[in-house]
Short mmCIF file of C-alpha atoms in Angstrom, two decimals:
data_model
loop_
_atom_site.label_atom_id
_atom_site.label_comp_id
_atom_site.label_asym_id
_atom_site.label_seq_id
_atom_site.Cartn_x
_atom_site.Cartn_y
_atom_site.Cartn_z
CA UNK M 1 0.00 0.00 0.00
CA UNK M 2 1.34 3.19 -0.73
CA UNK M 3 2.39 6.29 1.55
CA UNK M 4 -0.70 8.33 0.14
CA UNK M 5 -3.35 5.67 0.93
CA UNK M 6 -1.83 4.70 4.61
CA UNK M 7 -2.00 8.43 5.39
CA UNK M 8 -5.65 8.11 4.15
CA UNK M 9 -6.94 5.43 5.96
CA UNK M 10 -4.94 6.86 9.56
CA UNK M 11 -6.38 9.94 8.90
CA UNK M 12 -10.20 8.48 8.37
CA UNK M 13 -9.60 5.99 11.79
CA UNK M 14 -8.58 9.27 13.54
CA UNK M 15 -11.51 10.72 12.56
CA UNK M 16 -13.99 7.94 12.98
CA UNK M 17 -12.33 7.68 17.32
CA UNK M 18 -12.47 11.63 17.26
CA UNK M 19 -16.79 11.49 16.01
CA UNK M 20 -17.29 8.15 18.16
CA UNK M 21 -15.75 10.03 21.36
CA UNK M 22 -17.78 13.28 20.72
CA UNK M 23 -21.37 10.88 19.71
CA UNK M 24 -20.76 9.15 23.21
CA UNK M 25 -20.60 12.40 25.13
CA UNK M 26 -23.69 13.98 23.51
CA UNK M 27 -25.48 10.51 24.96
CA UNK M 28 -24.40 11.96 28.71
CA UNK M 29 -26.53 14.20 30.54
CA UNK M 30 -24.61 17.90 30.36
CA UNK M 31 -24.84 20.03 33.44
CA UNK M 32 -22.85 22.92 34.62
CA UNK M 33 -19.56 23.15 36.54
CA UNK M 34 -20.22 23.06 40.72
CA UNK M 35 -19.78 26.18 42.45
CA UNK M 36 -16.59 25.29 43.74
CA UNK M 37 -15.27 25.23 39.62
CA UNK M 38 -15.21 21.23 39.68
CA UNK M 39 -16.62 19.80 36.63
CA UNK M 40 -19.51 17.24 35.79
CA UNK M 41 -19.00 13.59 36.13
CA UNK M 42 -21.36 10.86 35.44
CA UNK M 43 -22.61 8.16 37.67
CA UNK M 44 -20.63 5.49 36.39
CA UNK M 45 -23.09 3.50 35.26
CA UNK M 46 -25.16 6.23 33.26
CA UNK M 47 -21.55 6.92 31.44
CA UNK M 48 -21.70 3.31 30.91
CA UNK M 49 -25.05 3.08 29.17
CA UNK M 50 -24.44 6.39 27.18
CA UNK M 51 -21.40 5.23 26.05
CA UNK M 52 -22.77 2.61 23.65
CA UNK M 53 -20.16 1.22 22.11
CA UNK M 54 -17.27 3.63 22.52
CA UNK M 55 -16.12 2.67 26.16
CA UNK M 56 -12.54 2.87 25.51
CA UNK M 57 -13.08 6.00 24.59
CA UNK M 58 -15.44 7.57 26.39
CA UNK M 59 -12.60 6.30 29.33
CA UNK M 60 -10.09 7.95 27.73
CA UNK M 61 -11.72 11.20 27.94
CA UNK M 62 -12.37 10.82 31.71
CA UNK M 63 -9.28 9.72 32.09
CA UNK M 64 -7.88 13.28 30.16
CA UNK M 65 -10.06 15.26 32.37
CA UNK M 66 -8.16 13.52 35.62
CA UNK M 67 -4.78 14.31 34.03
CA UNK M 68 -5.68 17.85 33.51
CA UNK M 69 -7.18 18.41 36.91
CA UNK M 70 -3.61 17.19 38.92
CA UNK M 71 -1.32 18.89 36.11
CA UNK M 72 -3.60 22.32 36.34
CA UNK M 73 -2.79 22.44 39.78
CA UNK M 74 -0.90 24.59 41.09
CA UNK M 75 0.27 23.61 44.71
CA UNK M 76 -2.14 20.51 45.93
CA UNK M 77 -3.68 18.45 43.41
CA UNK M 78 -4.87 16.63 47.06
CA UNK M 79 -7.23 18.80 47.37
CA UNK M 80 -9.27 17.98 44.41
CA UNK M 81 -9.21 14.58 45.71
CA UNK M 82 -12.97 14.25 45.42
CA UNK M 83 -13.12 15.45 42.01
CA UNK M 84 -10.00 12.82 40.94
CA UNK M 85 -12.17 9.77 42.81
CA UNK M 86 -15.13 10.45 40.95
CA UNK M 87 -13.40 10.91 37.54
CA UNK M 88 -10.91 7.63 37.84
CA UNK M 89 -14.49 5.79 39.49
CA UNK M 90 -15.83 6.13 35.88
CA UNK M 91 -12.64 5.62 33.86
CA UNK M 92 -12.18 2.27 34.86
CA UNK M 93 -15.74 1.20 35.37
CA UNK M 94 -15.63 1.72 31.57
CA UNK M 95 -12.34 0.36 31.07
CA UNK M 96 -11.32 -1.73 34.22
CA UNK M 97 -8.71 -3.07 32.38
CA UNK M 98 -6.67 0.03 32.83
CA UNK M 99 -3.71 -0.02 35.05
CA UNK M 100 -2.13 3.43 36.21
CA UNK M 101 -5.39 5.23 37.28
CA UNK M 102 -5.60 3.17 40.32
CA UNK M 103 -2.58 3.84 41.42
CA UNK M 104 -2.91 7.58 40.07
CA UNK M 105 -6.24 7.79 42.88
CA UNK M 106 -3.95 6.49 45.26
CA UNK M 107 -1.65 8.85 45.02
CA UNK M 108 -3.59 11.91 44.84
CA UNK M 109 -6.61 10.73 46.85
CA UNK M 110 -5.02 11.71 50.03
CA UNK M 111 -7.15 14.64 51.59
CA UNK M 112 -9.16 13.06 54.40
CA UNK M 113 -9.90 9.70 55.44
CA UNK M 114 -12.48 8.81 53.07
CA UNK M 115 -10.86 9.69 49.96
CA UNK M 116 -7.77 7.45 50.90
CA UNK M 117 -10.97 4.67 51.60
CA UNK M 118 -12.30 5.74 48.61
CA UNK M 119 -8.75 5.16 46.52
CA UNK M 120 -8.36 2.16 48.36
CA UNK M 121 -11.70 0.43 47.18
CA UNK M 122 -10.64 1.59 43.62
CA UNK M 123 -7.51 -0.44 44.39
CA UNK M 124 -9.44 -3.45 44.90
CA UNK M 125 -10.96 -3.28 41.55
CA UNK M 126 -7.35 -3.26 40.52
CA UNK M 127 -5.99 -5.66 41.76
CA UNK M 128 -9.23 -7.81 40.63
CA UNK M 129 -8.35 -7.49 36.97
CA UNK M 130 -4.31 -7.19 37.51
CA UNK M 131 -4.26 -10.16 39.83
CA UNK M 132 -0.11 -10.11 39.27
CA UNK M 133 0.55 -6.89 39.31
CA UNK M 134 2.50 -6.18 42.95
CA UNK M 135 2.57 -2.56 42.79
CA UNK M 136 -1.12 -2.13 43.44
CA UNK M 137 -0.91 -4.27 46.80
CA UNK M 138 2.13 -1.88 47.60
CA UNK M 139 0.37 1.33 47.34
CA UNK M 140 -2.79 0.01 49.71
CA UNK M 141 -0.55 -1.00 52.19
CA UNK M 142 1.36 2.35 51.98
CA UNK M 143 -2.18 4.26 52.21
CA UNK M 144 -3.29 2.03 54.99
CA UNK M 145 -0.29 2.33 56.62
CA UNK M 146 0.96 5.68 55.96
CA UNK M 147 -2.39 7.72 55.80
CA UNK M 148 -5.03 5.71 58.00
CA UNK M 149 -2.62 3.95 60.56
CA UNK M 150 -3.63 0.50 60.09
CA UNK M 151 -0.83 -1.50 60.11
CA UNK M 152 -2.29 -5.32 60.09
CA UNK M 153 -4.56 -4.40 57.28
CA UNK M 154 -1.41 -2.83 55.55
CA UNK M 155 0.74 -6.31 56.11
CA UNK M 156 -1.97 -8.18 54.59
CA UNK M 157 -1.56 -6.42 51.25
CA UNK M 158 1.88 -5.88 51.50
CA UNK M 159 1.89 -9.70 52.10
CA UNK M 160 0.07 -10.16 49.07
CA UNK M 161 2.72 -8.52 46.62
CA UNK M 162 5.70 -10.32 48.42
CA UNK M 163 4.04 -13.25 46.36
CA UNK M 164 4.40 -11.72 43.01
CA UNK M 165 7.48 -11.25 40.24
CA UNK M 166 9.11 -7.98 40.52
CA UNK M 167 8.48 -6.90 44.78
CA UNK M 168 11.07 -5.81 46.27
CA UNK M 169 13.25 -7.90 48.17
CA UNK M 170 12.54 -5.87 51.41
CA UNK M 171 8.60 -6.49 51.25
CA UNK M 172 8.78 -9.97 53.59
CA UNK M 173 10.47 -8.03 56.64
CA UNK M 174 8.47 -4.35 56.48
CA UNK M 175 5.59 -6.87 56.68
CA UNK M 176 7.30 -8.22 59.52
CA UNK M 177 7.86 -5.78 61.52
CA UNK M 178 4.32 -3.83 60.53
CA UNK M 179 2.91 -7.78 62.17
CA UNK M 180 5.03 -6.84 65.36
CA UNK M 181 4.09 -3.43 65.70
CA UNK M 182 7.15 -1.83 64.87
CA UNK M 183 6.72 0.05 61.84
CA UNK M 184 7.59 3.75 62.87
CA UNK M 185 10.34 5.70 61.05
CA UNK M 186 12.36 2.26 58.98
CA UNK M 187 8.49 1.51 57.82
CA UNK M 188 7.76 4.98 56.67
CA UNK M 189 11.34 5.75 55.00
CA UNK M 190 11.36 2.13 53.77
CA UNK M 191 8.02 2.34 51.71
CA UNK M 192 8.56 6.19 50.84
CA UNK M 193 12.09 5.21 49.01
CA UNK M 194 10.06 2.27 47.10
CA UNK M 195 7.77 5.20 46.03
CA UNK M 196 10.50 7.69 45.15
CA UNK M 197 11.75 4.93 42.62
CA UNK M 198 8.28 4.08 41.60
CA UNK M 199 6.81 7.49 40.54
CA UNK M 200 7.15 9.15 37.19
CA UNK M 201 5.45 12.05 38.59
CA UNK M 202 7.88 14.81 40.03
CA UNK M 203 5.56 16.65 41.86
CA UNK M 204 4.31 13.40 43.92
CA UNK M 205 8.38 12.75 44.07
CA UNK M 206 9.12 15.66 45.63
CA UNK M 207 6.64 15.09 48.10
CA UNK M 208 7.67 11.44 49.10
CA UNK M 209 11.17 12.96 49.25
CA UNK M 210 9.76 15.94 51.34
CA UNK M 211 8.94 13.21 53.76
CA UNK M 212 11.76 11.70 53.93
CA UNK M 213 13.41 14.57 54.75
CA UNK M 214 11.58 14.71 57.80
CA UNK M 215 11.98 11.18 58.73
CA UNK M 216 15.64 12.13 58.72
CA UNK M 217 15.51 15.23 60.60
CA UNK M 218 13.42 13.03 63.12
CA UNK M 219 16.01 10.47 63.64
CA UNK M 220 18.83 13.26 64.78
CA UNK M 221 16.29 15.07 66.97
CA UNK M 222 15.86 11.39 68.50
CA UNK M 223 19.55 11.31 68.95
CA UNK M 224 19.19 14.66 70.94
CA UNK M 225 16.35 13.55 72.80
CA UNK M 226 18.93 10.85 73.91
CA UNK M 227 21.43 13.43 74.73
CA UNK M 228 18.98 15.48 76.47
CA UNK M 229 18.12 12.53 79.06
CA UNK M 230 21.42 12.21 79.58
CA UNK M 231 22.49 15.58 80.61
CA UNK M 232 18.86 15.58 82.92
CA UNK M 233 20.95 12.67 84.40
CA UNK M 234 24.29 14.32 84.95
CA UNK M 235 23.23 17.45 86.10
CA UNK M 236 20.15 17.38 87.33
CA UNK M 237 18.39 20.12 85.89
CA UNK M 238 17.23 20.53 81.97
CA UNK M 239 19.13 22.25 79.17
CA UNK M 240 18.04 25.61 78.43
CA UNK M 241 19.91 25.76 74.92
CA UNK M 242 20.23 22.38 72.32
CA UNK M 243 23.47 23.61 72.60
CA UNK M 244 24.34 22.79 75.65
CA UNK M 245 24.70 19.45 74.93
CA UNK M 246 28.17 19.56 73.01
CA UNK M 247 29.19 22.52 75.73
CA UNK M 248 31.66 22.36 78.51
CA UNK M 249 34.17 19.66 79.83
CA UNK M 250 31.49 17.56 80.40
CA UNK M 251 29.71 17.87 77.71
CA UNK M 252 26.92 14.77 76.67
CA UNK M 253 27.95 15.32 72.89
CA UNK M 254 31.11 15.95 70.92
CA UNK M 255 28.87 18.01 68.39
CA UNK M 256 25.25 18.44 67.60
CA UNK M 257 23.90 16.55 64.38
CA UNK M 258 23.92 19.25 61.44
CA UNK M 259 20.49 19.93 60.65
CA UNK M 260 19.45 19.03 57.38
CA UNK M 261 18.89 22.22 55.74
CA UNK M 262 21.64 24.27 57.39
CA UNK M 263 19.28 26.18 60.27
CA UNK M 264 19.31 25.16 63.97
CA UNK M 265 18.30 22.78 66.48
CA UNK M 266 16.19 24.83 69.25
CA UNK M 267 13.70 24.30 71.94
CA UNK M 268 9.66 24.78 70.92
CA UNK M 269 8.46 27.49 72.32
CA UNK M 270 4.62 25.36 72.11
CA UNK M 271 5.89 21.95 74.27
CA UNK M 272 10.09 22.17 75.12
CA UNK M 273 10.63 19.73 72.48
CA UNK M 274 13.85 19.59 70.41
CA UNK M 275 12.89 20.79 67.03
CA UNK M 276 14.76 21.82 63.79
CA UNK M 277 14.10 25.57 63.53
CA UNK M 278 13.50 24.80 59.45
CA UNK M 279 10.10 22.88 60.60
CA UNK M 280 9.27 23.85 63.66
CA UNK M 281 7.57 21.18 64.79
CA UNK M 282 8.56 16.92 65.10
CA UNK M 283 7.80 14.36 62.74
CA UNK M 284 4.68 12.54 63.80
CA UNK M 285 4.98 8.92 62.16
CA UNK M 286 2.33 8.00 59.97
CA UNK M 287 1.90 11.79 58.40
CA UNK M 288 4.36 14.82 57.94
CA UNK M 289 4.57 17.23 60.90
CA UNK M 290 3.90 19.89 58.98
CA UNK M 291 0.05 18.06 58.58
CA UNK M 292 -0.48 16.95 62.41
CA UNK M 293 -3.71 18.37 62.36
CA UNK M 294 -4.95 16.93 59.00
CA UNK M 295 -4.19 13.97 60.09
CA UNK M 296 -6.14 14.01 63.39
CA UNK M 297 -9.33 15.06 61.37
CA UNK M 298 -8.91 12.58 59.02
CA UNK M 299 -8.68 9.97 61.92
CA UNK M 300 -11.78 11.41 63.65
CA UNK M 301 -13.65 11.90 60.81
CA UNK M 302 -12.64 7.96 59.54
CA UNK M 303 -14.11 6.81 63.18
CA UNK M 304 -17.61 9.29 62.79
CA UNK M 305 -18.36 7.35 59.95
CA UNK M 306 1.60 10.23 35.39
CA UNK M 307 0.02 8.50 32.53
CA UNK M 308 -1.76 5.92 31.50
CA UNK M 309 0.34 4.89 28.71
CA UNK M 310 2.17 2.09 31.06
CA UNK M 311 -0.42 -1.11 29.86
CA UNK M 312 -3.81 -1.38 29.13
#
């Protein structure tokens, strides 16, 4: 066949997907934009009906819509977490055979307690056509662990991808130690590394590496905690600088830990602890410090009640 008539024939199939995408969405019920600016999303079964016989496609445009709502935001695509669950909810109950947009709701679906319940149902689905495919039981048990502190329900998926090709050769002792009850900082820095490696995205990158930034800066102000028991014990009274710990002839340390970022180690003015002067405030494990009080809401509020061009 020659040049002329392939062109022809790619040019009257791009056509025929670009009229059988815009047929399926005059089948959908049009409504105005929320008052908050989100847009319009189907039930997911009345996209499924009006779709007729363009599912793929009709996914594909959800599935732009999702793309365009992380990548148009500016600071915290998190916070259209809502929007994301309701968009990836009808992308792959039309397609279920997709394979990044669970993990994409996963990763953005991280702004209260329900949405990470909500990602984590559209994880099942998942993992209930991509039976083999580890990295879906790895970001449940990172959610579950991570966002919702539940750490048996985390080993149990995490369990679950140690049994498939391609886990990490770490998996079977994290799961371990989340059975024993030790998770804490290794857990957290061990799962957020995985996800560093993982992600293609380099906003959600920066993020996990935010965090384990923090985990870091936790682990020295640990060591000074140490220190700070220790001088208690040798002096009987408390420091009154962090510096006072490498001070004097008999001094607890030899030098304080640098602090990550180049600022100082002082004492919070809110509760005495030792803090780095760059956050403020102490790592709380399971969430960053810098969203303590996120995280109790979500926890409260849980009791009360990329692309997609990696497979098909």
């Amino acid at each position: 066949m020659s040049w002329g008539r392939r062109w022809i024939f790619r040019g009257a199939g791009i056509a025929l997907l670009v009229a059988g995408t815009a047929f399926a969405r005059t089948q959908l019920p049009e409504r105005p934009a929320t008052e908050s600016g989100d847009l319009f999303v189907p039930q997911p079964e009345v996209a499924r009906l009006a779709s007729l016989g363009y599912r793929n496609l009709v996914s594909d445009y959800y599935w732009l819509q999702a793309l365009q709502v992380v990548g148009g935001s500016a600071q915290n695509p998190s916070a259209h977490a809502p929007l994301i669950g309701r968009l990836i909810d009808v992308v792959t109950t039309l397609d279920p055979w997709v394979d990044h947009p669970y993990r994409f709701a996963a990763l953005w679906m991280t702004d209260s307690a329900e949405s990470v319940r909500k990602a984590d149902a559209l994880l099942d689905r998942g993992i209930e056509h991509h039976p083999d495919e580890w990295r879906n039981f790895f970001y449940q048990g990172f959610n579950r662990f991570f966002y919702l502190d539940e750490d048996e329900r985390a080993a149990d998926s995490l369990e679950a991808a140690t049994r498939l090709p391609g886990s990490p050769a770490y998996l079977p002792r994290l799961v371990a130690k989340l059975r024993a009850g030790e998770g804490g900082l290794d857990a957290s820095a061990a799962m957020l590394e995985e996800l560093v490696r993982e992600s293609d995205d380099p906003y959600a990158r920066a993020e996990y590496e935010k965090a384990l930034d923090e985990i870091e800066t936790e682990r020295r102000a640990r060591t000074l905690d140490a220190a700070r028991d220790e001088f208690r014990r040798r002096h009987g009274r408390d420091i009154v600088r962090v510096e006072e710990l490498a001070e004097g002839p008999d001094a607890v340390l030899e030098s304080l830990p640098p602090e990550l970022h180049g600022f100082e180690w002082v004492l919070s003015p809110e509760d005495g602890r030792i803090v780095s002067s760059w956050y403020g405030a102490r790592y709380e494990p399971l969430f960053h410090a810098s969203a303590r009080t996120e995280r109790e809401q979500m926890l409260r509020g849980g009791a009360a009640g990329s692309s997609r061009t990696e497979s098909r």
